[in-house]
Short mmCIF file of C-alpha atoms and ligand atoms in Angstrom, two decimals:
data_model
loop_
_atom_site.label_atom_id
_atom_site.label_comp_id
_atom_site.label_asym_id
_atom_site.label_seq_id
_atom_site.Cartn_x
_atom_site.Cartn_y
_atom_site.Cartn_z
CA MET A 1 0.00 0.00 0.00
CA ALA A 2 1.29 3.47 -0.77
CA GLU A 3 0.42 6.43 1.42
CA SER A 4 -2.70 5.49 3.26
CA ASP A 5 -5.53 7.39 4.83
CA SER A 6 -7.24 4.23 5.99
CA VAL A 7 -5.18 3.93 9.18
CA SER A 8 -5.38 6.05 12.32
CA SER A 9 -3.96 9.54 12.25
CA VAL A 10 -2.93 11.73 15.18
CA THR A 11 -5.64 14.09 16.35
CA ASP A 12 -4.06 15.42 19.57
CA ALA A 13 -3.98 19.25 19.51
CA SER A 14 -0.44 19.64 20.89
CA TRP A 15 0.79 17.11 18.32
CA GLN A 16 -0.85 19.13 15.55
CA GLN A 17 1.06 22.22 16.71
CA THR A 18 4.38 20.37 16.59
CA TRP A 19 4.90 17.33 14.32
CA GLY A 20 1.65 18.14 12.54
CA SER A 21 2.72 21.68 11.70
CA GLN A 22 4.62 22.59 8.53
CA GLU A 23 6.15 25.63 10.27
CA PHE A 24 7.38 23.57 13.24
CA ILE A 25 8.87 20.89 10.97
CA GLU A 26 10.76 23.50 8.93
CA ARG A 27 12.19 25.00 12.16
CA TRP A 28 13.05 21.54 13.49
CA ALA A 29 14.75 20.44 10.28
CA SER A 30 16.77 23.65 9.84
CA LYS A 31 18.20 23.99 13.32
CA GLY A 32 21.88 23.42 13.87
CA GLY A 33 22.94 20.02 15.07
CA TRP A 34 24.72 20.84 18.30
CA GLN A 35 24.07 17.30 19.47
CA ALA A 36 25.73 16.00 16.30
CA PRO A 37 28.64 14.13 17.91
CA ILE A 38 26.29 12.06 20.05
CA ARG A 39 23.89 11.48 17.20
CA GLU A 40 26.74 10.41 14.89
CA ALA A 41 27.96 7.77 17.34
CA GLN A 42 24.40 6.56 17.82
CA THR A 43 23.84 6.24 14.06
CA ALA A 44 27.19 4.51 13.57
CA MET A 45 26.19 1.85 16.09
CA VAL A 46 22.83 1.25 14.37
CA LEU A 47 24.68 0.68 11.09
CA ARG A 48 27.15 -1.74 12.67
CA MET A 49 24.43 -3.84 14.37
CA ILE A 50 22.51 -4.74 11.21
CA PRO A 51 23.62 -8.37 10.79
CA GLN A 52 23.22 -9.05 7.06
CA PRO A 53 26.25 -8.73 4.72
CA LEU A 54 26.79 -5.20 3.41
CA ASP A 55 25.92 -6.18 -0.17
CA ALA A 56 22.68 -8.00 0.74
CA ALA A 57 19.46 -6.73 -0.83
CA ILE A 58 17.81 -6.12 2.52
CA ARG A 59 14.51 -4.36 3.06
CA ILE A 60 14.36 -1.95 5.99
CA LEU A 61 11.57 -0.14 7.78
CA ASP A 62 12.28 3.10 9.64
CA ILE A 63 9.47 3.93 12.10
CA GLY A 64 8.98 7.51 13.26
CA ALA A 65 11.40 8.15 10.41
CA GLY A 66 11.00 11.91 10.14
CA TYR A 67 12.52 12.85 6.79
CA GLY A 68 14.41 9.57 6.78
CA ALA A 69 17.85 10.51 8.11
CA LEU A 70 18.56 7.09 9.64
CA ALA A 71 17.20 5.16 6.66
CA VAL A 72 19.38 7.26 4.35
CA ALA A 73 22.47 6.42 6.42
CA VAL A 74 21.71 2.73 5.88
CA LEU A 75 21.04 3.15 2.14
CA ILE A 76 24.31 5.04 1.63
CA GLU A 77 26.26 2.20 3.21
CA ARG A 78 24.19 -0.63 1.67
CA LEU A 79 23.80 -0.04 -2.03
CA ASN A 80 21.40 -2.96 -2.59
CA ALA A 81 19.09 -2.08 0.31
CA THR A 82 15.66 -0.48 0.05
CA ALA A 83 13.82 1.44 2.75
CA VAL A 84 10.28 2.22 3.77
CA CYS A 85 9.98 5.30 6.00
CA LEU A 86 6.88 5.57 8.16
CA ASP A 87 5.87 8.69 10.03
CA ALA A 88 2.61 10.33 11.10
CA SER A 89 3.63 13.81 9.95
CA GLU A 90 2.67 14.77 6.43
CA ALA A 91 5.09 17.71 6.53
CA MET A 92 7.98 15.43 7.54
CA LEU A 93 7.23 12.98 4.76
CA LYS A 94 7.02 15.80 2.22
CA LEU A 95 10.44 16.97 3.35
CA GLY A 96 11.73 13.40 3.13
CA LYS A 97 10.64 13.07 -0.48
CA GLU A 98 12.18 16.43 -1.37
CA ARG A 99 15.48 15.87 0.42
CA ASN A 100 15.93 12.31 -0.83
CA ALA A 101 14.75 12.65 -4.41
CA ASP A 102 18.00 11.03 -5.60
CA LEU A 103 17.08 7.87 -3.64
CA ARG A 104 13.48 7.73 -4.84
CA ASP A 105 13.97 4.30 -6.46
CA ARG A 106 15.09 2.77 -3.15
CA MET A 107 13.02 4.71 -0.68
CA SER A 108 9.28 5.04 -0.09
CA PHE A 109 7.29 7.04 2.46
CA ILE A 110 4.14 6.05 4.31
CA GLN A 111 1.97 8.21 6.51
CA ALA A 112 0.59 6.35 9.54
CA SER A 113 0.42 6.85 13.28
CA LEU A 114 2.15 4.43 15.62
CA GLU A 115 -0.38 5.37 18.29
CA ALA A 116 -2.72 2.61 17.13
CA PRO A 117 -1.91 -0.97 16.08
CA ASP A 118 -3.45 -0.55 12.65
CA TRP A 119 -0.26 1.13 11.42
CA VAL A 120 0.99 -2.36 10.49
CA SER A 121 -1.67 -2.62 7.80
CA SER A 122 -0.17 0.40 6.06
CA VAL A 123 3.05 -1.46 5.18
CA ASP A 124 3.33 -4.33 2.73
CA GLY A 125 5.38 -7.46 3.34
CA SER A 126 8.13 -8.14 5.85
CA PHE A 127 11.49 -6.60 6.71
CA ASP A 128 15.08 -7.63 7.40
CA ALA A 129 15.67 -4.68 9.69
CA VAL A 130 13.29 -2.38 11.53
CA ILE A 131 15.04 0.73 12.79
CA SER A 132 14.02 3.89 14.59
CA ALA A 133 15.70 7.03 15.85
CA ARG A 134 14.53 9.40 18.55
CA ALA A 135 10.86 8.73 18.00
CA LEU A 136 9.62 5.87 20.18
CA HIS A 137 10.11 7.78 23.44
CA HIS A 138 6.88 9.56 22.47
CA PHE A 139 4.86 6.44 23.18
CA THR A 140 4.33 5.29 26.72
CA ALA A 141 0.62 5.85 27.19
CA ASN A 142 -0.98 2.49 27.98
CA GLN A 143 2.44 0.97 27.50
CA ARG A 144 2.07 1.67 23.80
CA ARG A 145 5.77 1.04 23.11
CA ARG A 146 5.48 -2.45 24.53
CA PHE A 147 2.86 -3.24 21.89
CA ILE A 148 4.82 -1.49 19.15
CA PHE A 149 7.65 -3.97 19.86
CA GLN A 150 5.20 -6.82 19.35
CA GLU A 151 3.88 -5.31 16.12
CA VAL A 152 7.43 -4.81 14.85
CA PHE A 153 8.28 -8.43 15.66
CA GLY A 154 5.36 -9.55 13.51
CA LEU A 155 6.69 -7.58 10.52
CA MET A 156 10.20 -9.00 10.71
CA ARG A 157 11.79 -11.78 8.70
CA ALA A 158 13.75 -14.55 10.45
CA GLY A 159 17.33 -13.41 11.01
CA GLY A 160 16.23 -9.80 11.10
CA CYS A 161 16.90 -7.13 13.68
CA PHE A 162 15.09 -4.33 15.45
CA ILE A 163 17.29 -1.45 16.51
CA ASN A 164 16.09 1.60 18.38
CA ALA A 165 18.32 4.67 18.75
CA ASP A 166 16.52 6.63 21.42
CA ASN A 167 16.56 8.19 24.87
CA VAL A 168 15.76 6.46 28.13
CA ARG A 169 14.96 7.65 31.64
CA ALA A 170 17.76 7.71 34.20
CA PRO A 171 17.04 5.17 36.95
CA THR A 172 17.48 7.70 39.78
CA LYS A 173 17.32 11.48 40.28
CA GLU A 174 21.01 11.52 41.16
CA LEU A 175 21.95 9.72 37.96
CA SER A 176 19.70 12.01 35.95
CA GLN A 177 21.66 15.04 37.20
CA ARG A 178 24.98 13.28 36.74
CA TYR A 179 24.09 12.27 33.17
CA ARG A 180 22.93 15.79 32.33
CA SER A 181 26.14 17.32 33.52
CA ALA A 182 28.27 14.66 31.76
CA ARG A 183 26.42 15.25 28.48
CA GLU A 184 26.62 19.05 28.71
CA GLY A 185 30.28 18.93 29.66
CA TYR A 186 31.06 16.68 26.71
CA LEU A 187 29.12 18.81 24.20
CA ASP A 188 30.53 22.06 25.55
CA ARG A 189 34.06 20.76 25.17
CA PHE A 190 33.31 19.45 21.66
CA ILE A 191 31.85 22.80 20.53
CA ARG A 192 34.73 24.80 22.02
CA GLN A 193 37.30 22.55 20.32
CA SER A 194 35.59 22.38 16.94
CA SER A 195 35.12 26.18 16.86
CA ASP A 196 38.71 26.87 17.98
CA GLY A 197 37.36 28.42 21.16
CA LYS A 198 35.11 30.90 19.33
CA THR A 199 31.86 29.62 20.87
CA ASN A 200 30.47 27.26 23.49
CA LEU A 201 27.37 25.17 24.22
CA ALA A 202 25.48 27.96 26.01
CA GLU A 203 25.93 30.36 23.08
CA VAL A 204 25.02 27.78 20.45
CA ARG A 205 21.96 26.78 22.42
CA ALA A 206 20.82 30.37 22.88
CA ALA A 207 21.11 30.92 19.13
CA THR A 208 19.13 27.77 18.28
CA PRO A 209 15.38 28.20 17.71
CA SER A 210 13.25 26.26 20.19
CA THR A 211 11.60 23.08 18.98
CA PHE A 212 10.17 22.05 22.33
CA HIS A 213 7.49 19.44 21.69
CA GLY A 214 6.19 18.40 25.08
CA PRO A 215 7.66 16.12 27.68
CA HIS A 216 9.47 13.02 26.53
CA ASN A 217 7.89 9.88 27.90
CA ASN A 218 11.11 7.93 28.00
CA GLY A 219 11.05 4.47 29.51
CA TYR A 220 13.54 2.72 31.75
CA LEU A 221 16.13 0.77 29.80
CA ASP A 222 15.69 -2.43 31.85
CA GLU A 223 11.98 -2.39 31.13
CA GLU A 224 12.45 -1.76 27.41
CA LEU A 225 14.83 -4.73 27.15
CA ALA A 226 12.46 -6.94 29.13
CA TRP A 227 9.62 -6.02 26.77
CA LEU A 228 11.73 -7.00 23.75
CA LYS A 229 12.54 -10.40 25.32
CA GLU A 230 8.91 -10.95 26.26
CA VAL A 231 7.91 -10.53 22.62
CA GLY A 232 10.43 -13.14 21.43
CA PHE A 233 13.50 -11.16 20.37
CA VAL A 234 16.84 -12.86 21.11
CA ASP A 235 20.28 -11.39 21.82
CA VAL A 236 18.51 -8.42 23.32
CA ASP A 237 20.85 -5.80 24.71
CA CYS A 238 21.73 -2.16 24.94
CA PHE A 239 24.34 -2.03 22.17
CA TRP A 240 25.60 1.49 22.95
CA LYS A 241 24.92 4.05 25.67
CA PHE A 242 26.00 7.59 26.45
CA ALA A 243 24.24 8.94 29.54
CA THR A 244 20.54 8.59 28.63
CA THR A 245 21.09 8.29 24.88
CA VAL A 246 20.99 4.65 23.82
CA VAL A 247 20.94 2.16 21.00
CA TYR A 248 19.18 -1.04 21.98
CA GLY A 249 17.43 -3.87 20.21
CA GLY A 250 17.28 -7.54 19.44
CA PHE A 251 17.12 -10.14 16.71
CA LYS A 252 14.54 -12.58 15.39
CA SER A 253 15.82 -16.18 15.25
C1 LIG B 1 12.52 13.71 17.00
S1 LIG B 1 11.75 13.27 15.48
C2 LIG B 1 12.88 12.03 14.87
C3 LIG B 1 12.78 11.85 13.38
C4 LIG B 1 13.82 10.93 12.78
N1 LIG B 1 13.67 9.55 13.23
C5 LIG B 1 15.20 11.43 13.04
O1 LIG B 1 15.92 10.82 13.83
O2 LIG B 1 15.56 12.45 12.45
C6 LIG B 1 10.34 12.34 16.02
C7 LIG B 1 9.47 11.84 14.86
O3 LIG B 1 8.40 11.05 15.40
C8 LIG B 1 7.26 11.30 14.58
N2 LIG B 1 6.05 10.95 15.29
C9 LIG B 1 5.49 11.59 16.36
N3 LIG B 1 4.34 11.00 16.70
C10 LIG B 1 4.17 9.96 15.84
C11 LIG B 1 3.16 8.97 15.68
N4 LIG B 1 2.09 8.94 16.45
N5 LIG B 1 3.32 8.05 14.71
C12 LIG B 1 4.39 8.06 13.89
N6 LIG B 1 5.37 8.99 13.97
C13 LIG B 1 5.26 9.92 14.94
C14 LIG B 1 7.35 12.79 14.30
O4 LIG B 1 6.54 13.17 13.21
C15 LIG B 1 8.83 12.94 14.04
O5 LIG B 1 9.14 12.78 12.68
#
């Protein structure tokens, strides 16, 4: 199925003002990447954990794909791979098609909301890898993410992987503060060094337009991993972690 209007869409008002808004998406997509060094390491680990040989003609699904940044990273490294990018935001998908016009033969975009299980009916066939970046922390209501894991498992081929590059909740208040200060210290140092001392994190942040989009409903890492095991994934682990930024996932036997 191509783009579908037969599956649930997001109707929440605050969502419509953020991911549902063309203006918000343009601001989000144009802002400087001051978290780039963390994001790059996270993406690199996703790429390394996909088990199939680099020249395999794998089919991937990126959920909460935005304009497809993570899927594109896979397609650049795997020339025989194809990707389906799923997101609820029409504006994001439009941007994805525009930005990735050169990959149009290997990349398709589907509009569907992960809030309801019927999103699975919007995608055809099965996948060798299901990936996601910085999107699934939006879903904790009624343990929605737990069910998303189950739905993903059902779409995967044997030998496939599910890899989520996301944020998790620190287990304690003390660790939350410690992680925050470790992350800020690291980014501040990176920005000072890469700008030859001309700027720092506070200045870059002050100059970056706000794209606040409501509280993140991150889960606890232990719980996320337990949910993956419960569904049937094997070799479940957190593959990479920096403070509360993680890459975790599992494989289908
Ligand atoms: C922080 S962005 C990350 C986008 C992309 N994965 C990336 O790393 O650049 C979060 C994405 O989740 C999408 N999203 C939010 N709610 C969603 C929903 N109910 N169903 C599907 N996607 C959703 C947003 O439209 C947005 O593209």
